[in-house]
Short mmCIF file of C-alpha atoms and ligand atoms in Angstrom, two decimals:
data_model
loop_
_atom_site.label_atom_id
_atom_site.label_comp_id
_atom_site.label_asym_id
_atom_site.label_seq_id
_atom_site.Cartn_x
_atom_site.Cartn_y
_atom_site.Cartn_z
CA MET A 1 144.67 -18.53 43.10
CA ASP A 2 147.38 -15.86 42.90
CA PHE A 3 146.37 -12.07 42.02
CA ARG A 4 149.93 -10.71 41.70
CA PHE A 5 151.77 -10.57 38.07
CA SER A 6 155.63 -10.82 37.87
CA PRO A 7 157.65 -7.96 36.58
CA GLU A 8 158.05 -9.67 33.27
CA GLU A 9 154.41 -10.02 32.96
CA ASP A 10 153.86 -6.22 33.60
CA ALA A 11 156.43 -5.47 30.98
CA PHE A 12 154.78 -7.88 28.44
CA ARG A 13 151.42 -5.92 29.19
CA GLN A 14 152.95 -2.68 28.61
CA GLN A 15 154.55 -3.83 25.47
CA ILE A 16 151.19 -4.65 23.77
CA ARG A 17 149.65 -1.26 25.02
CA ASP A 18 152.32 0.74 23.12
CA TRP A 19 152.21 -1.72 20.05
CA LEU A 20 148.24 -1.17 20.17
CA LYS A 21 148.69 2.37 20.12
CA GLU A 22 150.57 2.29 17.12
CA ASN A 23 148.68 -0.56 15.02
CA LEU A 24 145.07 -0.13 16.19
CA PRO A 25 143.46 1.26 13.06
CA GLU A 26 142.25 4.51 13.14
CA ASN A 27 138.32 5.22 13.93
CA TRP A 28 137.96 1.36 12.93
CA GLU A 29 135.29 1.14 15.25
CA THR A 30 132.82 3.60 13.90
CA ALA A 31 133.16 1.81 10.59
CA ALA A 32 133.10 -1.60 11.91
CA GLY A 33 129.77 -1.25 14.48
CA PHE A 34 130.05 -4.70 16.03
CA SER A 35 129.96 -7.05 13.07
CA ARG A 36 133.03 -8.71 13.91
CA GLY A 37 134.63 -8.63 10.32
CA ARG A 38 131.80 -10.85 9.09
CA ASP A 39 130.53 -8.10 6.46
CA ASP A 40 131.96 -6.48 3.42
CA GLU A 41 132.43 -3.29 5.29
CA THR A 42 134.45 -4.78 7.95
CA ALA A 43 136.47 -7.95 6.77
CA SER A 44 139.31 -6.51 5.47
CA ILE A 45 139.92 -4.25 8.52
CA TYR A 46 139.90 -7.53 10.34
CA LYS A 47 142.18 -9.26 8.12
CA ASP A 48 144.55 -6.80 7.46
CA PHE A 49 145.00 -6.38 11.56
CA ALA A 50 145.68 -10.14 11.58
CA LYS A 51 148.35 -9.83 8.96
CA LYS A 52 149.90 -6.94 11.40
CA LEU A 53 149.76 -9.22 14.39
CA SER A 54 151.16 -12.34 12.32
CA THR A 55 154.36 -10.14 12.17
CA ARG A 56 154.82 -10.31 15.85
CA LYS A 57 153.63 -13.58 16.04
CA TRP A 58 150.76 -12.29 17.96
CA VAL A 59 148.14 -14.40 15.90
CA ALA A 60 148.38 -17.11 18.51
CA PRO A 61 151.12 -16.23 20.72
CA HIS A 62 150.55 -18.90 23.35
CA TRP A 63 151.03 -21.59 20.89
CA PRO A 64 154.13 -23.40 20.91
CA ILE A 65 157.01 -21.68 18.80
CA ALA A 66 157.10 -25.14 16.54
CA TYR A 67 153.48 -24.09 15.24
CA GLY A 68 154.26 -20.33 14.69
CA GLY A 69 153.16 -19.05 18.39
CA LEU A 70 155.45 -17.90 21.08
CA GLY A 71 155.00 -20.36 23.67
CA LEU A 72 153.28 -17.91 25.99
CA SER A 73 152.24 -19.01 29.30
CA VAL A 74 148.60 -18.98 30.59
CA ILE A 75 149.00 -15.83 32.14
CA GLU A 76 150.58 -14.13 29.64
CA GLN A 77 147.98 -15.18 27.38
CA LEU A 78 145.54 -13.77 29.88
CA ILE A 79 147.15 -10.67 29.58
CA TYR A 80 147.24 -10.55 25.46
CA ASN A 81 143.67 -11.39 25.73
CA GLU A 82 142.65 -8.39 28.46
CA GLU A 83 144.52 -5.83 26.67
CA MET A 84 143.01 -7.03 23.27
CA ALA A 85 139.72 -6.96 24.38
CA TYR A 86 140.38 -3.55 26.51
CA ALA A 87 141.23 -2.18 23.17
CA ASN A 88 138.37 -3.74 21.64
CA ALA A 89 140.95 -4.67 18.83
CA PRO A 90 139.60 -6.37 15.61
CA ILE A 91 140.84 -9.86 16.26
CA GLY A 92 137.88 -11.67 14.79
CA TYR A 93 139.68 -13.01 11.77
CA SER A 94 141.54 -15.84 13.45
CA SER A 95 139.23 -16.18 16.37
CA ILE A 96 137.83 -19.89 15.25
CA GLY A 97 141.48 -20.95 13.72
CA VAL A 98 143.33 -19.87 16.91
CA GLY A 99 140.60 -20.66 19.70
CA TRP A 100 139.20 -24.03 18.28
CA ALA A 101 140.47 -25.59 15.36
CA GLY A 102 144.33 -25.01 15.93
CA PRO A 103 144.27 -26.52 19.42
CA THR A 104 142.12 -29.45 18.42
CA ILE A 105 144.68 -30.09 15.26
CA ILE A 106 147.67 -29.86 17.43
CA VAL A 107 146.11 -32.36 20.02
CA TYR A 108 144.55 -34.90 17.12
CA GLY A 109 146.12 -33.87 14.20
CA THR A 110 148.63 -35.84 11.76
CA GLU A 111 152.26 -34.22 11.32
CA ASP A 112 150.58 -33.47 7.53
CA GLN A 113 147.94 -31.52 8.75
CA LYS A 114 149.67 -29.63 11.49
CA GLN A 115 152.12 -28.85 8.76
CA LYS A 116 149.63 -27.71 6.40
CA HIS A 117 146.79 -25.90 8.73
CA LEU A 118 148.96 -24.14 11.89
CA SER A 119 151.22 -21.87 10.11
CA ALA A 120 148.70 -20.80 7.76
CA ILE A 121 146.72 -19.80 10.79
CA THR A 122 149.46 -18.16 12.38
CA ASN A 123 150.20 -16.33 9.20
CA ALA A 124 146.93 -15.12 9.03
CA GLU A 125 146.04 -16.90 5.45
CA THR A 126 143.26 -18.83 6.43
CA MET A 127 140.28 -18.01 8.18
CA TRP A 128 138.03 -20.71 9.68
CA CYS A 129 134.24 -21.73 10.62
CA GLN A 130 132.83 -24.02 12.84
CA GLY A 131 130.34 -26.38 11.23
CA PHE A 132 129.02 -28.36 14.42
CA SER A 133 125.18 -26.99 15.20
CA GLU A 134 122.54 -28.10 13.11
CA PRO A 135 118.74 -27.41 12.96
CA ASN A 136 118.18 -30.61 15.08
CA ALA A 137 121.59 -30.67 17.00
CA GLY A 138 122.46 -27.47 19.23
CA SER A 139 122.81 -28.25 23.18
CA ASP A 140 122.08 -32.03 22.15
CA LEU A 141 124.88 -32.20 19.46
CA ALA A 142 125.52 -35.47 19.38
CA ASN A 143 121.78 -35.64 17.46
CA LEU A 144 123.25 -34.60 14.21
CA SER A 145 122.34 -35.73 11.16
CA THR A 146 125.04 -34.71 8.39
CA LYS A 147 126.12 -38.01 6.81
CA ALA A 148 130.05 -38.73 5.57
CA VAL A 149 130.05 -41.72 3.61
CA ARG A 150 133.11 -43.87 2.97
CA ASP A 151 133.57 -44.05 -1.03
CA GLY A 152 136.93 -45.63 -1.63
CA ASP A 153 139.79 -42.88 -0.36
CA ASP A 154 136.89 -40.53 -0.15
CA TYR A 155 134.16 -39.56 2.05
CA ILE A 156 130.92 -38.00 0.49
CA ILE A 157 129.12 -35.56 2.89
CA ASN A 158 125.62 -34.70 2.61
CA GLY A 159 123.64 -32.44 5.13
CA GLN A 160 123.15 -29.12 6.37
CA LYS A 161 124.64 -26.94 9.23
CA ILE A 162 123.32 -23.95 10.67
CA TRP A 163 124.20 -20.53 12.89
CA THR A 164 127.75 -21.23 11.28
CA SER A 165 129.28 -17.88 12.13
CA GLY A 166 131.85 -16.32 9.09
CA ALA A 167 130.87 -19.62 6.92
CA HIS A 168 130.56 -16.83 3.99
CA TYR A 169 134.50 -15.76 4.45
CA ALA A 170 135.98 -18.79 5.63
CA ASP A 171 138.68 -21.04 3.93
CA TRP A 172 138.40 -23.81 6.06
CA MET A 173 135.51 -25.51 8.42
CA ILE A 174 135.66 -27.86 11.39
CA LEU A 175 133.14 -30.21 10.56
CA ILE A 176 131.43 -33.27 12.54
CA ALA A 177 129.34 -35.41 10.83
CA ARG A 178 128.11 -39.07 11.26
CA THR A 179 130.09 -42.18 9.73
CA ASP A 180 128.48 -44.76 11.65
CA GLN A 181 124.32 -44.59 11.01
CA ASP A 182 123.99 -47.66 13.34
CA ALA A 183 126.47 -46.96 16.27
CA PRO A 184 124.93 -45.43 19.37
CA LYS A 185 124.70 -41.49 18.81
CA HIS A 186 127.82 -40.62 20.65
CA LYS A 187 129.99 -43.43 18.83
CA GLY A 188 129.38 -42.90 14.93
CA ILE A 189 130.65 -39.38 14.73
CA SER A 190 133.79 -38.09 13.02
CA TYR A 191 135.62 -34.94 12.76
CA PHE A 192 136.71 -33.39 9.61
CA LEU A 193 138.85 -30.28 8.19
CA LEU A 194 137.16 -29.11 5.34
CA ASP A 195 137.91 -26.73 2.28
CA MET A 196 135.33 -24.52 2.08
CA LYS A 197 135.91 -24.12 -1.76
CA THR A 198 135.27 -28.18 -2.24
CA PRO A 199 132.62 -28.40 -4.67
CA GLY A 200 128.81 -28.95 -3.65
CA ILE A 201 128.95 -26.63 -0.49
CA SER A 202 126.93 -23.71 -0.33
CA THR A 203 125.71 -21.23 2.33
CA ARG A 204 122.82 -19.04 2.82
CA PRO A 205 122.82 -15.67 4.87
CA LEU A 206 121.07 -15.52 8.23
CA ILE A 207 120.54 -11.92 9.55
CA ASP A 208 120.66 -11.75 13.09
CA MET A 209 118.96 -8.77 15.08
CA MET A 210 121.69 -6.28 14.68
CA ASN A 211 120.97 -6.28 10.92
CA ASN A 212 124.26 -8.08 10.22
CA HIS A 213 125.21 -11.29 8.29
CA GLY A 214 127.26 -12.75 10.90
CA PHE A 215 125.66 -16.59 10.66
CA ASN A 216 124.95 -18.63 7.96
CA GLU A 217 123.22 -22.11 6.65
CA VAL A 218 125.54 -24.39 5.02
CA PHE A 219 124.57 -27.27 2.82
CA PHE A 220 126.53 -30.39 1.55
CA GLU A 221 125.33 -31.78 -1.66
CA ASN A 222 127.48 -34.92 -2.35
CA VAL A 223 130.71 -33.04 -1.11
CA ARG A 224 133.62 -35.56 -1.88
CA VAL A 225 136.60 -34.78 0.44
CA PRO A 226 139.77 -37.30 0.74
CA ARG A 227 140.50 -39.45 3.44
CA SER A 228 143.42 -37.21 4.44
CA SER A 229 140.93 -34.62 5.68
CA LEU A 230 139.53 -36.95 8.42
CA LEU A 231 141.05 -35.79 11.95
CA GLY A 232 141.90 -38.39 14.14
CA GLU A 233 140.17 -42.04 14.06
CA GLU A 234 136.84 -42.47 12.37
CA ASN A 235 133.76 -42.67 14.53
CA ARG A 236 135.90 -40.76 17.66
CA GLY A 237 135.06 -37.10 16.48
CA TRP A 238 132.65 -36.53 19.54
CA TYR A 239 135.42 -36.91 21.95
CA MET A 240 137.65 -34.53 19.58
CA ALA A 241 134.53 -32.34 19.35
CA ALA A 242 134.34 -32.04 23.41
CA THR A 243 137.96 -31.05 23.12
CA THR A 244 137.14 -28.11 20.65
CA LEU A 245 134.18 -26.94 23.33
CA ASP A 246 136.59 -26.97 26.17
CA PHE A 247 139.02 -24.82 24.28
CA GLU A 248 135.77 -22.56 23.29
CA ARG A 249 134.37 -22.13 26.98
CA SER A 250 137.41 -21.67 28.55
CA SER A 251 138.70 -18.89 26.45
CA ILE A 252 139.35 -16.00 28.82
CA GLY A 253 139.76 -12.15 29.08
CA GLY A 254 136.13 -10.90 28.24
CA ALA A 255 135.44 -9.62 31.77
CA VAL A 256 138.21 -6.77 30.98
CA GLU A 257 135.71 -5.12 28.06
CA ALA A 258 133.09 -4.60 30.49
CA LYS A 259 135.36 -2.58 33.02
CA LYS A 260 136.21 -0.73 29.83
CA MET A 261 132.62 -0.14 29.44
CA ILE A 262 131.91 1.14 33.33
CA GLN A 263 134.65 3.47 32.90
CA GLU A 264 132.98 5.14 29.83
CA LEU A 265 129.73 4.98 31.23
CA ALA A 266 131.38 6.69 34.46
CA GLU A 267 132.87 9.39 32.28
CA TYR A 268 129.78 9.98 30.50
CA ALA A 269 127.75 10.35 33.36
CA ARG A 270 130.19 12.96 34.58
CA ASP A 271 130.11 14.87 31.80
CA THR A 272 126.26 14.81 30.68
CA LYS A 273 123.91 16.75 32.18
CA ARG A 274 119.86 16.21 32.28
CA ASN A 275 117.46 18.66 33.72
CA GLY A 276 120.46 20.90 34.68
CA THR A 277 122.04 18.17 36.87
CA ARG A 278 125.00 16.01 36.48
CA LEU A 279 123.96 12.19 35.87
CA ILE A 280 126.60 11.22 38.17
CA ASP A 281 125.14 13.35 41.00
CA GLU A 282 121.82 11.10 40.57
CA VAL A 283 121.89 8.82 43.30
CA PRO A 284 120.30 5.82 41.06
CA VAL A 285 122.97 6.36 38.33
CA ARG A 286 125.81 6.71 41.04
CA VAL A 287 124.48 3.09 42.66
CA ARG A 288 124.19 1.62 39.40
CA ILE A 289 127.62 2.45 38.23
CA ALA A 290 129.20 1.36 41.36
CA GLU A 291 127.38 -2.12 41.34
CA ALA A 292 128.41 -2.71 37.73
CA GLY A 293 131.96 -1.51 38.62
CA ILE A 294 132.16 -4.53 41.59
CA GLU A 295 130.35 -6.69 39.06
CA ALA A 296 133.10 -6.24 36.37
CA GLU A 297 136.03 -7.03 39.03
CA LEU A 298 133.88 -10.15 40.22
CA GLY A 299 133.76 -11.22 36.58
CA ARG A 300 137.70 -10.71 35.97
CA LEU A 301 138.42 -12.62 39.05
CA LEU A 302 136.38 -15.36 38.08
CA SER A 303 138.19 -15.56 34.49
CA TYR A 304 141.60 -15.29 36.74
CA ARG A 305 140.19 -18.46 38.61
CA VAL A 306 140.16 -20.29 35.38
CA ALA A 307 143.52 -19.10 34.14
CA THR A 308 145.14 -20.22 37.37
CA LEU A 309 143.77 -23.57 37.32
CA GLN A 310 145.21 -23.72 33.43
CA ALA A 311 148.37 -22.32 34.53
CA ARG A 312 148.67 -25.36 37.07
CA GLY A 313 148.04 -28.08 34.48
CA SER A 314 144.15 -28.58 35.63
CA VAL A 315 141.18 -28.92 33.27
CA PRO A 316 138.61 -26.20 34.49
CA HIS A 317 135.12 -27.61 33.77
CA TYR A 318 132.45 -25.91 36.04
CA GLU A 319 134.84 -23.34 36.99
CA ALA A 320 135.01 -22.36 32.96
CA ALA A 321 131.05 -22.73 33.12
CA ILE A 322 130.65 -20.48 36.15
CA ALA A 323 132.92 -17.60 34.54
CA LYS A 324 131.26 -18.03 31.27
CA LEU A 325 127.57 -17.79 32.78
CA PHE A 326 128.23 -14.92 34.91
CA ASN A 327 130.47 -12.87 32.71
CA THR A 328 127.67 -13.15 29.82
CA ASP A 329 125.09 -12.48 32.28
CA MET A 330 127.15 -9.16 33.56
CA LYS A 331 127.93 -8.15 30.33
CA LEU A 332 124.08 -7.90 29.36
CA ARG A 333 123.20 -5.98 32.44
CA MET A 334 125.85 -3.50 31.99
CA ALA A 335 124.84 -2.79 28.63
CA ARG A 336 121.39 -2.51 29.88
CA TYR A 337 122.08 -0.11 32.54
CA GLY A 338 124.17 1.91 30.19
CA MET A 339 120.99 1.95 27.75
CA GLU A 340 118.91 3.09 30.72
CA ILE A 341 121.44 5.56 32.02
CA MET A 342 121.44 7.18 28.30
CA GLY A 343 117.45 7.07 27.89
CA LEU A 344 116.21 7.26 24.52
CA TYR A 345 119.56 7.86 23.20
CA GLY A 346 120.56 4.08 24.25
CA GLN A 347 118.69 2.96 21.51
CA LEU A 348 120.48 4.52 18.65
CA ASP A 349 122.73 2.77 16.30
CA HIS A 350 126.33 4.09 15.50
CA LYS A 351 125.30 5.82 12.33
CA SER A 352 122.84 8.26 13.91
CA LYS A 353 123.92 11.97 14.56
CA TRP A 354 122.59 11.58 18.06
CA VAL A 355 124.18 8.56 19.20
CA GLN A 356 126.07 8.37 22.38
CA LEU A 357 129.29 6.22 23.05
CA LYS A 358 129.09 5.29 19.44
CA GLY A 359 126.22 3.27 20.34
CA ARG A 360 128.75 0.56 22.24
CA PHE A 361 125.72 -0.45 24.76
CA LYS A 362 123.16 -1.07 22.47
CA ARG A 363 125.55 -3.18 20.52
CA GLN A 364 126.91 -5.18 23.46
CA TYR A 365 123.26 -5.62 24.62
CA MET A 366 121.98 -7.40 21.37
CA TRP A 367 125.17 -9.14 21.04
CA GLN A 368 125.80 -10.37 24.87
CA THR A 369 122.11 -11.64 24.22
CA GLY A 370 123.44 -13.95 21.48
CA LEU A 371 126.51 -15.05 23.65
CA ALA A 372 124.30 -16.14 26.13
CA VAL A 373 123.33 -18.87 23.73
CA GLY A 374 126.55 -19.45 21.63
CA GLY A 375 129.34 -21.92 22.94
CA GLY A 376 126.63 -23.56 25.22
CA THR A 377 123.39 -22.06 26.38
CA THR A 378 122.80 -20.55 29.87
CA GLU A 379 120.66 -23.52 31.05
CA ILE A 380 123.49 -25.90 29.78
CA GLN A 381 126.02 -24.04 31.87
CA LYS A 382 124.11 -24.33 34.87
CA ASN A 383 123.73 -28.03 34.19
CA ILE A 384 127.34 -28.43 34.19
CA ILE A 385 127.76 -26.54 37.70
CA ALA A 386 125.10 -28.30 39.21
CA MET A 387 126.56 -31.77 38.19
CA ARG A 388 130.13 -30.98 38.08
CA GLY A 389 130.46 -28.66 40.27
CA LEU A 390 127.70 -29.20 43.18
CA GLY A 391 127.46 -33.13 42.50
CA LEU A 392 124.12 -33.13 41.93
CA PRO A 393 122.14 -36.02 39.96
CA ARG A 394 121.29 -35.60 36.33
CA GLY A 395 117.85 -34.11 36.25
C1 FAD B 401 126.31 -15.72 18.53
C2 FAD B 401 126.21 -17.25 18.31
C3 FAD B 401 127.04 -17.70 17.17
C4 FAD B 401 127.12 -19.19 16.92
N1 FAD B 401 128.39 -19.65 16.41
C5 FAD B 401 128.33 -20.99 16.14
C6 FAD B 401 129.23 -21.28 14.97
O1 FAD B 401 130.22 -20.87 14.52
N2 FAD B 401 129.08 -22.71 14.52
C7 FAD B 401 128.11 -23.60 15.27
O2 FAD B 401 127.88 -24.58 15.03
N3 FAD B 401 127.53 -23.16 16.20
C8 FAD B 401 127.17 -21.65 16.30
N4 FAD B 401 126.04 -21.36 16.90
C9 FAD B 401 125.03 -22.22 17.63
C10 FAD B 401 125.14 -22.45 19.35
O3 FAD B 401 126.36 -23.20 19.61
C11 FAD B 401 123.85 -22.89 19.41
O4 FAD B 401 122.62 -22.03 19.34
C12 FAD B 401 123.87 -23.56 20.90
O5 FAD B 401 124.39 -24.58 21.04
C13 FAD B 401 122.25 -24.08 21.29
O6 FAD B 401 121.33 -24.69 20.64
P1 FAD B 401 120.22 -24.57 19.73
O7 FAD B 401 120.41 -23.23 19.14
O8 FAD B 401 119.89 -25.65 18.68
O9 FAD B 401 119.31 -24.60 21.06
P2 FAD B 401 118.71 -25.70 21.76
O10 FAD B 401 120.00 -26.83 22.14
O11 FAD B 401 117.60 -26.42 21.00
O12 FAD B 401 118.03 -25.21 22.95
C14 FAD B 401 116.62 -24.30 23.05
C15 FAD B 401 116.64 -24.13 24.45
O13 FAD B 401 116.39 -25.02 25.13
C16 FAD B 401 117.26 -25.20 26.38
N5 FAD B 401 118.10 -26.22 26.84
C17 FAD B 401 118.35 -27.32 25.44
N6 FAD B 401 118.98 -28.56 26.25
C18 FAD B 401 118.72 -28.11 27.58
C19 FAD B 401 118.81 -29.25 28.79
N7 FAD B 401 119.33 -30.30 28.83
N8 FAD B 401 118.60 -28.50 30.03
C20 FAD B 401 118.14 -27.21 30.20
N9 FAD B 401 117.82 -26.66 28.90
C21 FAD B 401 117.98 -27.22 27.96
C22 FAD B 401 118.60 -24.16 25.87
O14 FAD B 401 119.55 -23.67 27.05
C23 FAD B 401 117.79 -23.14 25.25
O15 FAD B 401 117.03 -22.27 26.09
C24 FAD B 401 126.12 -20.09 17.30
C25 FAD B 401 125.04 -19.23 18.25
C26 FAD B 401 125.11 -18.01 18.55
C27 FAD B 401 124.24 -17.69 19.56
#
């Protein structure tokens, strides 16, 4: 593991910082809350920002140049992710396209599919969603029952997805559906690139505990799609979905958000008095902030370990699970510390005139609770660490 950055990498970091200073929408966070561009109030902020990034080829800078990226190294990608996370930049519009759909198309897509989809993602023309989970298929994803049945040159899709983030704005969906009812459950699944405007698709909102409309249920009723929307071979979709999930879990940079939160909390504790005493002068507050600072640094190093492995051409499995598990738990603890230090103010949301630090800690607390489930639950990460990392037998 190498902790140092090269002078070129430091210069790249500075370039991003300078650009962000010029281009971050003013006061966007106050307006946006934490809904990540998935409500009417914020969707345009996210889309406009993605458009600005596209002018620098910074929507997916780590993608090959031929597909609209800049061919950045894994470490440069880490720097990019860190700076975007540190600035809390509104990059959600392209996140599923760049992080999940695009890389899977790069690996398995035909030339036509690459031509059609990749530059549309890097030009911020299309937003993607992920139709994997179903009411009876989450951790045990291969249990899915949405069907795609061959009919001449088409497939006809029937079934339901759930927890589909952003489906109400998305132009395209990566969808997995059962194409062989009789095969063992992992072997009868296919992977589709689905145009969300196809007749027969309807979405119903699911409102989360932050009162945001981020998730949806998506229903498919006799949705007819051409054979060209199949990605890779029929019935090999499970293996492609595993690739998508590897990309999803190894996304890096999140721990840096925690570092920023700690800096803000320390500043708040220095500037705020309770009963005539500065919060920072209370020993339990100081200890908590120090502990949180150490944890944030540990989280960052775990993310660097994943990035270093990727830079050397290895595929991190249990290492990515450790980083995801630690960082999700750490950010949840950190958000809780923040709320406790603020006392009752910590529970207010950003619209209250009494809100402290824009209500970020409360929002982070609720958001991180969800992230302990999304992308593979805490228990599933522990299973991966136990089996692949420690070599323990399957429970
Ligand atoms: C913020 C967020 C965004 C999401 N976005 C999307 C999206 O865009 N598209 C999409 O397809 N899905 C999405 N999801 C769904 C997510 O992938 C699933 O919620 C997740 O895979 C868990 O599945 P489940 O909810 O069915 O829970 P279950 O799999 O039913 O799990 C229930 C509980 O049982 C535990 N459990 C299950 N199996 C095991 C096991 N083998 N060993 C130990 N414990 C186990 C789990 O850890 C959990 O505590 C999102 C979820 C969240 C929270």
